Structure formats: structure tokens, C-alpha cells
Short mmCIF file of N, CA, C and O and ligand atoms in Angstrom, two decimals:
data_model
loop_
_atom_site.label_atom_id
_atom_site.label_comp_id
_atom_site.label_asym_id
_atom_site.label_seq_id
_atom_site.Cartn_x
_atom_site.Cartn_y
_atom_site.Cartn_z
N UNK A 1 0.83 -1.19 0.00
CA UNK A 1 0.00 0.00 0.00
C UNK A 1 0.87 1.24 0.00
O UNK A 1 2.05 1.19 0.34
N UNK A 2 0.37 2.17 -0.32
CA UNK A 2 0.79 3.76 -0.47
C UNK A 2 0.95 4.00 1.23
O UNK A 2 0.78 2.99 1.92
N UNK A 3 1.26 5.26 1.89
CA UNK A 3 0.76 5.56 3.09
C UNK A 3 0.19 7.11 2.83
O UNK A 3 -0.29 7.72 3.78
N UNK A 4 0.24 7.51 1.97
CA UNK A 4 0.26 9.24 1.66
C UNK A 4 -0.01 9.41 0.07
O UNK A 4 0.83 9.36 -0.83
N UNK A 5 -1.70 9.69 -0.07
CA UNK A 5 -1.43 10.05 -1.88
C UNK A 5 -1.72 12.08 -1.69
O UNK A 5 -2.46 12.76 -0.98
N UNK A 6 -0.76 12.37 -2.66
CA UNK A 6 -1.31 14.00 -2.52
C UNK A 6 -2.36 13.98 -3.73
O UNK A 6 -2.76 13.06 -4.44
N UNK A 7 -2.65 15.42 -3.71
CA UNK A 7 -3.31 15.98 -5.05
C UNK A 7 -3.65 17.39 -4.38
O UNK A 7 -3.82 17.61 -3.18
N UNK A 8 -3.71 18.39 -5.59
CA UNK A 8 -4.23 19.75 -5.26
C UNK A 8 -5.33 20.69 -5.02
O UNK A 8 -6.01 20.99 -6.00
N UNK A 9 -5.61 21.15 -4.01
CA UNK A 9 -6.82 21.44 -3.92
C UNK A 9 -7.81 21.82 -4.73
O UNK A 9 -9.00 21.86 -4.43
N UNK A 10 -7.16 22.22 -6.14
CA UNK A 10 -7.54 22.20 -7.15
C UNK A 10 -8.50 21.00 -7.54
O UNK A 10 -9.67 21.16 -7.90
N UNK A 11 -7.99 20.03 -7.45
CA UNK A 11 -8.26 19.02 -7.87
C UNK A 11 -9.26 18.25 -6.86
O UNK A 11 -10.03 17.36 -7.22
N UNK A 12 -9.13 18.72 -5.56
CA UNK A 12 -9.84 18.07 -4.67
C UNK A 12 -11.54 19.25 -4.94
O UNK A 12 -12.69 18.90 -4.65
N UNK A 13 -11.21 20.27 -5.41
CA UNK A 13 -12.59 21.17 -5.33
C UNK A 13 -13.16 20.73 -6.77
O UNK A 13 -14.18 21.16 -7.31
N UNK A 14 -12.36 19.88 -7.21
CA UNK A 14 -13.18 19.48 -8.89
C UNK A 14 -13.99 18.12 -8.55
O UNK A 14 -14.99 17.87 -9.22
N UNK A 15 -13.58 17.22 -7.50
CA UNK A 15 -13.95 16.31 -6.88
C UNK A 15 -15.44 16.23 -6.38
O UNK A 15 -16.38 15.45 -6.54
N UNK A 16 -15.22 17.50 -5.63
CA UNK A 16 -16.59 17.56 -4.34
C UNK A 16 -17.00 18.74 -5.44
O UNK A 16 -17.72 19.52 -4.81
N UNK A 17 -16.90 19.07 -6.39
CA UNK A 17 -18.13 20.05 -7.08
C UNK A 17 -18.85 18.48 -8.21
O UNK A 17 -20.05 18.25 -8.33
N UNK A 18 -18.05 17.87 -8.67
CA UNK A 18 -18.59 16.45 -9.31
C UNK A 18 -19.55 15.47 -8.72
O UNK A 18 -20.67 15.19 -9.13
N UNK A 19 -18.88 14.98 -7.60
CA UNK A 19 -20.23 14.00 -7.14
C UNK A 19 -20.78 14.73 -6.30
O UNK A 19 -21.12 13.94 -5.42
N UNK A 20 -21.20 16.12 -5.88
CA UNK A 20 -22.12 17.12 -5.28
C UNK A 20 -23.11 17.14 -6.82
O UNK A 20 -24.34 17.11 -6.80
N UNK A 21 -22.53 17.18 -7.71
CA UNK A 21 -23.74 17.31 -8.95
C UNK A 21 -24.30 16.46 -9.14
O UNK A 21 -25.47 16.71 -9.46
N UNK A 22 -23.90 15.01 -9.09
CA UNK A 22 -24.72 13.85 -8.83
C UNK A 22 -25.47 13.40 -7.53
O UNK A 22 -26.30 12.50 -7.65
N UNK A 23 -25.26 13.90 -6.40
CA UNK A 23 -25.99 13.73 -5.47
C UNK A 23 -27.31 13.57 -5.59
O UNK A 23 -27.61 14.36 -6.49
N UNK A 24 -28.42 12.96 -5.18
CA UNK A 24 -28.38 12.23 -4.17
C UNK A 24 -27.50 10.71 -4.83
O UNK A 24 -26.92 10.03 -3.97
N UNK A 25 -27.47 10.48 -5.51
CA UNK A 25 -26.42 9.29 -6.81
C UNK A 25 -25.24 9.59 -6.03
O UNK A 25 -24.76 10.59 -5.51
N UNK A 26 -24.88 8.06 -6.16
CA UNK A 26 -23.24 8.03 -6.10
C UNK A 26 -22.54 8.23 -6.98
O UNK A 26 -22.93 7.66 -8.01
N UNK A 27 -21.49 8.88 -7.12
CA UNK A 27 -20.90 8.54 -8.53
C UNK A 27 -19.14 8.07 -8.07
O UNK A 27 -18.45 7.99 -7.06
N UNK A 28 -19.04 7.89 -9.28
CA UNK A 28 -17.66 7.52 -9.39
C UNK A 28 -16.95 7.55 -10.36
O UNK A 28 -17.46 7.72 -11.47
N UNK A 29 -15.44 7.38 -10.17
CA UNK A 29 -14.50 7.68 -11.52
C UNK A 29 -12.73 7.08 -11.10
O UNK A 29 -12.24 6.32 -10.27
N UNK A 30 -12.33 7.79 -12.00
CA UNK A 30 -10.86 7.28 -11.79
C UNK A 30 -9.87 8.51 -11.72
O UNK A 30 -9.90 9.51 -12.44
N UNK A 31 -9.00 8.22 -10.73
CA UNK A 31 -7.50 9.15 -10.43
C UNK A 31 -6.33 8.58 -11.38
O UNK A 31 -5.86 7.45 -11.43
N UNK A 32 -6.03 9.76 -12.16
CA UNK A 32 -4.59 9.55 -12.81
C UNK A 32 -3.46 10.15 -12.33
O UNK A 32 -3.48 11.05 -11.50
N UNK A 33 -2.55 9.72 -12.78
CA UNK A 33 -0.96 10.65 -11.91
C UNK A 33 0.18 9.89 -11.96
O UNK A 33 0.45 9.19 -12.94
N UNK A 34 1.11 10.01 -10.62
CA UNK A 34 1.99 9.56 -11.16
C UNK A 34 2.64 9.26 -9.69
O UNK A 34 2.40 10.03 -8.77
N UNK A 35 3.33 8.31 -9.54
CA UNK A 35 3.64 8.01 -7.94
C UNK A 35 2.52 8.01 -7.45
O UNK A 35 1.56 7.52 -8.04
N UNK A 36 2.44 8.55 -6.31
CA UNK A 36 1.45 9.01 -5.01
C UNK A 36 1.18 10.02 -5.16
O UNK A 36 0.67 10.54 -4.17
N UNK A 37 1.35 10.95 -6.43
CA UNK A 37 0.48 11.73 -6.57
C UNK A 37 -0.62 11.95 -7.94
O UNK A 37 -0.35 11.88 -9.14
N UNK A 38 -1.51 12.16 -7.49
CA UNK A 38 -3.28 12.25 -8.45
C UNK A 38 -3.14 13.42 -8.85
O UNK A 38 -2.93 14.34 -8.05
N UNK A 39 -3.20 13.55 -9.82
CA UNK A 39 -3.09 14.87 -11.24
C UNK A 39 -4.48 15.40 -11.74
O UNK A 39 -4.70 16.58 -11.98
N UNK A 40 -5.36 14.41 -11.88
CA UNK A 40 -6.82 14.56 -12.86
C UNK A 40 -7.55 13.32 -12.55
O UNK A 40 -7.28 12.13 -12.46
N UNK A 41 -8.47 13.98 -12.45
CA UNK A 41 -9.74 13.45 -12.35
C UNK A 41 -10.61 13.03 -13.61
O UNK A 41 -10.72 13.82 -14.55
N UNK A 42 -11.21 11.86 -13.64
CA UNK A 42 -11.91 11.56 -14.71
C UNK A 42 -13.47 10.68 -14.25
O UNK A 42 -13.45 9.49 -13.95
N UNK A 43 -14.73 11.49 -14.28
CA UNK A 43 -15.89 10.70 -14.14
C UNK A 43 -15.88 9.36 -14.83
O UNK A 43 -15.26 8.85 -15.77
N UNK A 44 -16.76 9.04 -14.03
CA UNK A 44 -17.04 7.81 -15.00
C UNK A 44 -18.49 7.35 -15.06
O UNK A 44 -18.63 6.70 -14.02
N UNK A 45 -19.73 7.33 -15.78
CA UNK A 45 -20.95 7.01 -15.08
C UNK A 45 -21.14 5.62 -14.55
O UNK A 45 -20.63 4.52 -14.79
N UNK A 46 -22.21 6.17 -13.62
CA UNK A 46 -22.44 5.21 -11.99
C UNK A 46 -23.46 4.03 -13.02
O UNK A 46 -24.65 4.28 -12.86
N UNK A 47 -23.20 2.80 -14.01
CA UNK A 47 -23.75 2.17 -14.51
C UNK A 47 -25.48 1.83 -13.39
O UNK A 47 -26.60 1.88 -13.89
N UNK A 48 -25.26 1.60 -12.28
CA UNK A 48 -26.30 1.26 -11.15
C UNK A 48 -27.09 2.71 -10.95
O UNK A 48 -28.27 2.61 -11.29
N UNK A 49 -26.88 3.52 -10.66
CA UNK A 49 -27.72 4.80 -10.88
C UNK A 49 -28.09 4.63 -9.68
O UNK A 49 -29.32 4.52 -9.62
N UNK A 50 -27.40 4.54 -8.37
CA UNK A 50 -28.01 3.78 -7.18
C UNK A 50 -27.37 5.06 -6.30
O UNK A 50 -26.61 5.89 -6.79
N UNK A 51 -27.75 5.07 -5.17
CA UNK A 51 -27.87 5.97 -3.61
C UNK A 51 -26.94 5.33 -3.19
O UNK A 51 -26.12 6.06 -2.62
N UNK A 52 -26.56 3.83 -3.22
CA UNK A 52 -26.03 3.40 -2.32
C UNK A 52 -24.96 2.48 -2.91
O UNK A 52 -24.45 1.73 -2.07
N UNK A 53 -24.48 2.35 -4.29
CA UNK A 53 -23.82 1.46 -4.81
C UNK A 53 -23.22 1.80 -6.04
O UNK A 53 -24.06 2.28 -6.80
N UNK A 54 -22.08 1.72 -6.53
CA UNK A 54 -21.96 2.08 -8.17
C UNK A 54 -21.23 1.15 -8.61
O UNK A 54 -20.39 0.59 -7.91
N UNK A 55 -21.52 0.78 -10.15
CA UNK A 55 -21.08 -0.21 -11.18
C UNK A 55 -20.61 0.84 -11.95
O UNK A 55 -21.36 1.73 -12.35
N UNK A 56 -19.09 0.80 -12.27
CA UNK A 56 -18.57 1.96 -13.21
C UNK A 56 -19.03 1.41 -14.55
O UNK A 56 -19.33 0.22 -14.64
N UNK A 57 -19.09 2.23 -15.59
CA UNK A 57 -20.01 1.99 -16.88
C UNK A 57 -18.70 1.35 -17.48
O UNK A 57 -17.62 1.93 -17.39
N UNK A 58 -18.90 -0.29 -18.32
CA UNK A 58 -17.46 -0.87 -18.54
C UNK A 58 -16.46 0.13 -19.91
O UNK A 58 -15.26 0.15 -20.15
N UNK A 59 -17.75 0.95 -20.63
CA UNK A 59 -17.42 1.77 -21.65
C UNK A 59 -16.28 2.95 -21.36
O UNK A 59 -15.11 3.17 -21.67
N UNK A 60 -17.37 3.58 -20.55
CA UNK A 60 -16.49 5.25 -20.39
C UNK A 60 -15.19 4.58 -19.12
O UNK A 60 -14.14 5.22 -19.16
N UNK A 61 -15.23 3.56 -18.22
CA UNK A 61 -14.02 3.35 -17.80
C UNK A 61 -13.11 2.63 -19.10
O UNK A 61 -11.98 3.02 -18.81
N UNK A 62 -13.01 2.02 -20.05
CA UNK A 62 -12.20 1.63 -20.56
C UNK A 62 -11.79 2.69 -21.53
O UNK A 62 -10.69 2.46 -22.03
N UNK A 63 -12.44 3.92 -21.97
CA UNK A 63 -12.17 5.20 -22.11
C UNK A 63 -11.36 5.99 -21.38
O UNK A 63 -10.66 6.82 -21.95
N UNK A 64 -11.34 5.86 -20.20
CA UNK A 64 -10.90 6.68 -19.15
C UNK A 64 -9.31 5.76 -19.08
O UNK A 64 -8.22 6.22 -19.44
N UNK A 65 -9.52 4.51 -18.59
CA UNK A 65 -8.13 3.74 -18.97
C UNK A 65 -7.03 3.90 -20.13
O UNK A 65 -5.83 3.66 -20.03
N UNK A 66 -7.89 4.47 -21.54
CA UNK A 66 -7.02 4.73 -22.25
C UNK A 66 -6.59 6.17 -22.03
O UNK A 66 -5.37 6.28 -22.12
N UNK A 67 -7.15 7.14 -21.81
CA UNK A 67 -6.94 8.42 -21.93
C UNK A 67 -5.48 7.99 -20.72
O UNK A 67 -4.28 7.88 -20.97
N UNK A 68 -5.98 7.88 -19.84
CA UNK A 68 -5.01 7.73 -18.87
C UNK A 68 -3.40 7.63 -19.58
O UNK A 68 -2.59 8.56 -19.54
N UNK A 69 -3.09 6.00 -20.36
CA UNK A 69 -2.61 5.68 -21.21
C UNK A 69 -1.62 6.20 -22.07
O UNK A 69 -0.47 5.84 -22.32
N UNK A 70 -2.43 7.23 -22.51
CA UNK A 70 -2.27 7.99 -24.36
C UNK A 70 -1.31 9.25 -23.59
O UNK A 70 -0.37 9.84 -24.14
N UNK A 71 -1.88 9.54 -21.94
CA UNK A 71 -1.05 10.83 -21.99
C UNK A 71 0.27 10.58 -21.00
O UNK A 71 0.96 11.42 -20.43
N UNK A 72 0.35 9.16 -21.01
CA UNK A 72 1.82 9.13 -19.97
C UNK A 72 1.33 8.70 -18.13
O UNK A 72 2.05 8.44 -17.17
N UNK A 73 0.32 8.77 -18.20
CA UNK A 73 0.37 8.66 -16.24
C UNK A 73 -0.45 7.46 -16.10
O UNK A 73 -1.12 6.98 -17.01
N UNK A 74 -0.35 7.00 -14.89
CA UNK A 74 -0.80 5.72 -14.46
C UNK A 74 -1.97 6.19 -13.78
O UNK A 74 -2.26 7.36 -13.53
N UNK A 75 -2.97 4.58 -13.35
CA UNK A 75 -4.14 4.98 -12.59
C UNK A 75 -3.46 5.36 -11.20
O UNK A 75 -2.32 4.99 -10.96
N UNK A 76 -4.26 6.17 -10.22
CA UNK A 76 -3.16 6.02 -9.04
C UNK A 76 -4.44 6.10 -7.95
O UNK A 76 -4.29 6.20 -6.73
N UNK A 77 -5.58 6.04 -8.58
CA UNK A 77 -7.09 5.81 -7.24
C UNK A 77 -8.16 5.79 -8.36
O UNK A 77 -8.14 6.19 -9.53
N UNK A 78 -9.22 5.13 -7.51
CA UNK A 78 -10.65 4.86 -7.89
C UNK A 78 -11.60 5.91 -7.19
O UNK A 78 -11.50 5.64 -6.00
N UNK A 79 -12.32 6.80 -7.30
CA UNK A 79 -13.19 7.46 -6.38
C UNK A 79 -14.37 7.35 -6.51
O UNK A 79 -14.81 7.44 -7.65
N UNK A 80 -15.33 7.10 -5.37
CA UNK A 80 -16.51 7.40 -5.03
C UNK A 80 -17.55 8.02 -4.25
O UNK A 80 -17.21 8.94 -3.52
N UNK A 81 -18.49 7.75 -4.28
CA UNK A 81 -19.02 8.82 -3.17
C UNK A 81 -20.02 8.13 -2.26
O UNK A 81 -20.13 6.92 -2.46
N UNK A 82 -20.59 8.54 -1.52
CA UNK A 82 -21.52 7.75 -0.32
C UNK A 82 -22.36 9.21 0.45
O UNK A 82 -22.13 10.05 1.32
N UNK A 83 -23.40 8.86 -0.48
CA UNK A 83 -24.19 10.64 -0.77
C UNK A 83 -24.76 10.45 0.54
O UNK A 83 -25.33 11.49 0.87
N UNK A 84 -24.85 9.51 1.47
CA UNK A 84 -25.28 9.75 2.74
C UNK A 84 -24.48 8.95 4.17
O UNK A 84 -24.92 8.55 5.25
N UNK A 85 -23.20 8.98 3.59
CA UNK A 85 -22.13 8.71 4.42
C UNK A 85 -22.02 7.10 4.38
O UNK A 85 -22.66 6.62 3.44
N UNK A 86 -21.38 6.19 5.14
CA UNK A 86 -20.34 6.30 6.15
C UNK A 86 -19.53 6.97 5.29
O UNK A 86 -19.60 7.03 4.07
N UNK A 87 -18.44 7.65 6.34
CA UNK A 87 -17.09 7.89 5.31
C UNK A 87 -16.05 7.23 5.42
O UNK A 87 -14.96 7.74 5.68
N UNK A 88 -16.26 5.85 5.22
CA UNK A 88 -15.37 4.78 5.58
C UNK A 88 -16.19 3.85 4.62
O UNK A 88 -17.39 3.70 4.38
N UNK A 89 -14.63 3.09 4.01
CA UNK A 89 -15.44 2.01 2.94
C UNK A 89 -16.09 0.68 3.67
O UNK A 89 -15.78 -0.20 4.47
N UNK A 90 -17.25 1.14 2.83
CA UNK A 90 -18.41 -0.32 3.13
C UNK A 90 -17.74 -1.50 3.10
O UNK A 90 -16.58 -1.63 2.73
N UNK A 91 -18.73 -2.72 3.63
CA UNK A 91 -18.07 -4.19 3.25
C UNK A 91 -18.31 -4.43 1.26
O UNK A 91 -17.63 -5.18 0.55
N UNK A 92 -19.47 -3.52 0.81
CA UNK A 92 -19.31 -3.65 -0.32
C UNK A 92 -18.26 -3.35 -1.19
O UNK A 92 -18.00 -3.99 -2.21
N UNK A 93 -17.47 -2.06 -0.64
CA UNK A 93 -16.23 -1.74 -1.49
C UNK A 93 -15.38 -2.37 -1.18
O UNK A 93 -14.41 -2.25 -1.93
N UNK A 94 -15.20 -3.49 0.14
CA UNK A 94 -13.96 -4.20 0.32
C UNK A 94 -14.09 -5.51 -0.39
O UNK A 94 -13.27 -5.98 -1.17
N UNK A 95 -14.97 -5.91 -0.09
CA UNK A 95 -14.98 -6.93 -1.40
C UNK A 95 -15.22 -6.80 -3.09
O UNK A 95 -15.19 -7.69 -3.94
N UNK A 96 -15.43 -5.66 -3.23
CA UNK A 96 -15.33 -5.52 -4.78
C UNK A 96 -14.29 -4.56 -5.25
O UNK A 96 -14.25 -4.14 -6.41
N UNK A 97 -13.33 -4.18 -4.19
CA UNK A 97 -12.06 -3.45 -4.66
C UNK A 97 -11.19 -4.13 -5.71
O UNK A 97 -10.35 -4.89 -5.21
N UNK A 98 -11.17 -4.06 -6.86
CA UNK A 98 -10.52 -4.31 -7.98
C UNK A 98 -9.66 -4.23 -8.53
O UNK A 98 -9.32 -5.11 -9.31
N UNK A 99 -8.73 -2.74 -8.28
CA UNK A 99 -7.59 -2.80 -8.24
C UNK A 99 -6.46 -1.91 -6.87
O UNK A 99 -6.80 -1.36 -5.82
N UNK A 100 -5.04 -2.10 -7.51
CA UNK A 100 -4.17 -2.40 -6.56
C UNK A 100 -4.14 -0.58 -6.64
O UNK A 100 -3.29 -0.03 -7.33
N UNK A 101 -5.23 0.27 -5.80
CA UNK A 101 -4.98 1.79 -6.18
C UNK A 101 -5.09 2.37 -4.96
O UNK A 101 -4.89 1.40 -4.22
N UNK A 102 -5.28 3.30 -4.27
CA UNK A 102 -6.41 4.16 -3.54
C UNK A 102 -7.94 4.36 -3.83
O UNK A 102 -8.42 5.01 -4.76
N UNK A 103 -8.42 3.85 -3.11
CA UNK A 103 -9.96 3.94 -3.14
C UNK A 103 -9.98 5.67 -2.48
O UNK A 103 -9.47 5.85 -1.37
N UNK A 104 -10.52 6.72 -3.16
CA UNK A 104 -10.71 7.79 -2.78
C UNK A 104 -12.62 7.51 -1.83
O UNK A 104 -13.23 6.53 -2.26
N UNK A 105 -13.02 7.97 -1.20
CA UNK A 105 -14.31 8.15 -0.83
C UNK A 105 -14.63 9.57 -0.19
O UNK A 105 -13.96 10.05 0.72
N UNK A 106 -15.74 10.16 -0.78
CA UNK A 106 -16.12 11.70 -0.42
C UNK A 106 -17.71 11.07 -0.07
O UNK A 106 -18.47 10.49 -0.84
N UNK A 107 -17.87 11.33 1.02
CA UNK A 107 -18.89 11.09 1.96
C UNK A 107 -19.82 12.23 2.35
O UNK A 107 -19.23 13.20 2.80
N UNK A 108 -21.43 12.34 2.27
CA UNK A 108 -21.77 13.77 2.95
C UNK A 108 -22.65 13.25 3.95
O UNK A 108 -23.84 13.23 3.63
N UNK A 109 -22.31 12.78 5.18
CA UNK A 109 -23.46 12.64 6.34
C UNK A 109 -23.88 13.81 6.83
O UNK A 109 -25.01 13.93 7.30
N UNK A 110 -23.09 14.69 6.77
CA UNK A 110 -23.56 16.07 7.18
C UNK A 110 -23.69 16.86 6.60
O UNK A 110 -23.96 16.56 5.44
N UNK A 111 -23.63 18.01 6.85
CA UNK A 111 -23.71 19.33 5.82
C UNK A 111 -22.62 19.13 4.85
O UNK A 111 -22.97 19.09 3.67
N UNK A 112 -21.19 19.00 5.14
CA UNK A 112 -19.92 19.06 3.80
C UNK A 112 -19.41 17.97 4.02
O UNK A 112 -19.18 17.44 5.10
N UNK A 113 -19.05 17.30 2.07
CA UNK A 113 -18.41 16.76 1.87
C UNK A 113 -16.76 16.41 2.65
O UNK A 113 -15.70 17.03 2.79
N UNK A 114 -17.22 15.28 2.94
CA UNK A 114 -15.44 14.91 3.73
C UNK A 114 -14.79 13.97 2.96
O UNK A 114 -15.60 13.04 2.84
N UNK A 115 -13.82 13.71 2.40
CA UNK A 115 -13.12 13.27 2.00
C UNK A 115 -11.77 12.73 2.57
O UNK A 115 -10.77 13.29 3.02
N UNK A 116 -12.21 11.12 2.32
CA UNK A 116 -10.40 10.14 2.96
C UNK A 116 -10.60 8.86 1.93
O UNK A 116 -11.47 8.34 1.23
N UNK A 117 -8.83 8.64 2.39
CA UNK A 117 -8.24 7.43 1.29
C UNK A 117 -8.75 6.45 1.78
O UNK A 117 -9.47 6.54 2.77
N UNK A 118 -8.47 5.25 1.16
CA UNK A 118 -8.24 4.00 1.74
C UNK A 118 -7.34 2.98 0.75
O UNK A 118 -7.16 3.07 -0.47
N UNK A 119 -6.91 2.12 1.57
CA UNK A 119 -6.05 0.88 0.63
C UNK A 119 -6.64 -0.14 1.16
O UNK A 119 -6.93 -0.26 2.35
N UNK A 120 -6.91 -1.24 -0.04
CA UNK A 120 -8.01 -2.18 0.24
C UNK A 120 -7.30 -3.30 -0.05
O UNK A 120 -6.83 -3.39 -1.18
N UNK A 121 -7.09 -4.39 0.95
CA UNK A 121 -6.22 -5.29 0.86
C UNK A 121 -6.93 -6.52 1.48
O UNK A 121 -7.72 -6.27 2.39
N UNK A 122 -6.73 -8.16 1.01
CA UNK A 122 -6.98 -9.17 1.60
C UNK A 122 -8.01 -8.86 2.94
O UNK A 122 -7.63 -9.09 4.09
N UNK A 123 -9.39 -8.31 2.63
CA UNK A 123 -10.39 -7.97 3.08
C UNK A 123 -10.12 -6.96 4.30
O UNK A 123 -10.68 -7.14 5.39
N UNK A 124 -9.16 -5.80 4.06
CA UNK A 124 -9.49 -4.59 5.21
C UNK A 124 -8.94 -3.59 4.39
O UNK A 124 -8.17 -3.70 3.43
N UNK A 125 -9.54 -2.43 4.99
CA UNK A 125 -9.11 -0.85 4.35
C UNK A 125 -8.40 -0.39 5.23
O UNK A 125 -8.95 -0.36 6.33
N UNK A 126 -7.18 0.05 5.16
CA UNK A 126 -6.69 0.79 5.99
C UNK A 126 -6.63 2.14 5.19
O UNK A 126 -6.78 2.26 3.97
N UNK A 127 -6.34 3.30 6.24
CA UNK A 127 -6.47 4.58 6.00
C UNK A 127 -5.38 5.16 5.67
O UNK A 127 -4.41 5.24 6.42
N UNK A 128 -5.44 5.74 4.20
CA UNK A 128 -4.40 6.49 3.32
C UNK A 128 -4.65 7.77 3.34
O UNK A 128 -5.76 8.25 3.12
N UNK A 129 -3.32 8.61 3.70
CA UNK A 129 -3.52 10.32 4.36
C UNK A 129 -4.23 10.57 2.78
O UNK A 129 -4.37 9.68 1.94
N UNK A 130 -4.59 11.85 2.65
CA UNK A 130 -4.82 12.33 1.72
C UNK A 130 -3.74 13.79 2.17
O UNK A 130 -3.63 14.24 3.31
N UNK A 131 -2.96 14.38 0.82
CA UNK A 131 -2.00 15.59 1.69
C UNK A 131 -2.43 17.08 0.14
O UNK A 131 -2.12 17.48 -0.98
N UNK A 132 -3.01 17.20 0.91
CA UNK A 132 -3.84 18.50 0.08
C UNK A 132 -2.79 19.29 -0.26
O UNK A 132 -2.36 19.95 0.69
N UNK A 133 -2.08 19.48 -1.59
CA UNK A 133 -1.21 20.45 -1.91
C UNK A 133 -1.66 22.09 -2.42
O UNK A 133 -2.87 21.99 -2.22
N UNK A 134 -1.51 23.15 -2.81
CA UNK A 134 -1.97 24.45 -3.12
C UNK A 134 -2.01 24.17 -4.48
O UNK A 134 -2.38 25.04 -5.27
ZN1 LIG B 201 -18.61 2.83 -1.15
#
């Protein structure tokens, strides 16, 4: 596992203005970059259209995989959202964590979006800093 992915607040306010537009929907997408650090953001639609669950669409992610690809950077997280919290990954995301990335999760149980990592391994998440750069 990682212990520390950055990205810029830039990038974190493109985040929580994205799945705030899909709310009450979960949505989700993919982190590109490079090391431990996430560069861009790329939606992906929530195939399930669900409150509480998302199936990334196999299309626009294998879109998103290439773009990734074509411009030089690796995947480096998966993100989703949990439009009515926990902000901690479900037993559903630990067993359907798919690849070897950061699971990003932006959670709103309350009034604002909170946002934390996780690394999802042989059935547990442990908690990956997130380090907000300018
Ligand atoms: Zn989840």
C-alpha cells in the first residue's frame, strides 16, 4: 500500500463540485498521476444509478483507462461517493475493490463533503492520508 497520496486542492474542489452534482447518486470515476500523486480526475458514469452502490459503466471506464494511457500517467485511485455517508469504505467496497490503487471516498453525512483514502487489501481498508497540496 501507499501511506500518503497528494493531489491539489484544485483538484480536490473538482472532486466535491462532481459527485455534489450527482448527489443524491453516487458517482464515481478514476485518479490519474503519477507516484502518489493524483493529477486529474476523470468521471465515469455510476452504470447502477443507485444511492447506495456504483457499477462503473465498462465503456467510459475503458475510455478513461485509455486516456489515462495515451497521456503518460498511471491509474493512481478509484473514487466514489456515499451521498449519505459512512465515510469509511463499506463491506461492499472491500470486497469488490478491484484494483491495486487508492480507493478515494467523499462522503456527505452532514452538511460538507469529507473526503479520505483508503487501501483495500486481503479484506481490510486501511487509512491512506490524503495531503492536500496548493
Ligand atoms: Zn462505497
Amino acid at each position: 500500500m501507499i501511506p500518503v497520496l497528494e493531489l491539489s486542492n484544485a483538484l480536490l474542489q473538482e472532486l466535491v463540485a462532481y459527485v455534489d452534482k450527482r448527489w443524491p447518486l453516487e458517482a464515481c470515476g478514476v485518479l490519474a498521476g503519477k507516484d502518489a500523486r493524483a493529477e486529474k480526475m476523470i468521471g465515469v458514469l455510476n452504470q447502477a444509478q443507485s444511492k447506495v452502490r456504483f457499477v462503473m459503466d465498462p465503456y467510459e471506464q475503458l475510455h478513461a483507462f485509455d486516456w489515462i494511457e495515451s497521456n503518460g500517467l498511471d491509474l493512481v485511485g478509484i473514487f466514489h461517493s456515499h451521498p449519505a455517508g459512512p465515510e469509511t469504505a463499506s463491506a461492499t467496497d472491500i470486497a469488490e475493490a478491484a484494483y491495486p490503487v487508492v480507493q478515494v471516498i467523499l462522503s456527505r453525512a452532514g452538511p460538507h463533503w469529507q473526503t479520505r483514502g483508503f487501501w483495500i487489501e486481503d479484506g481490510t481498508a486501511s487509512e491512506v492520508t490524503l495531503q492536500i497540496t496548493q
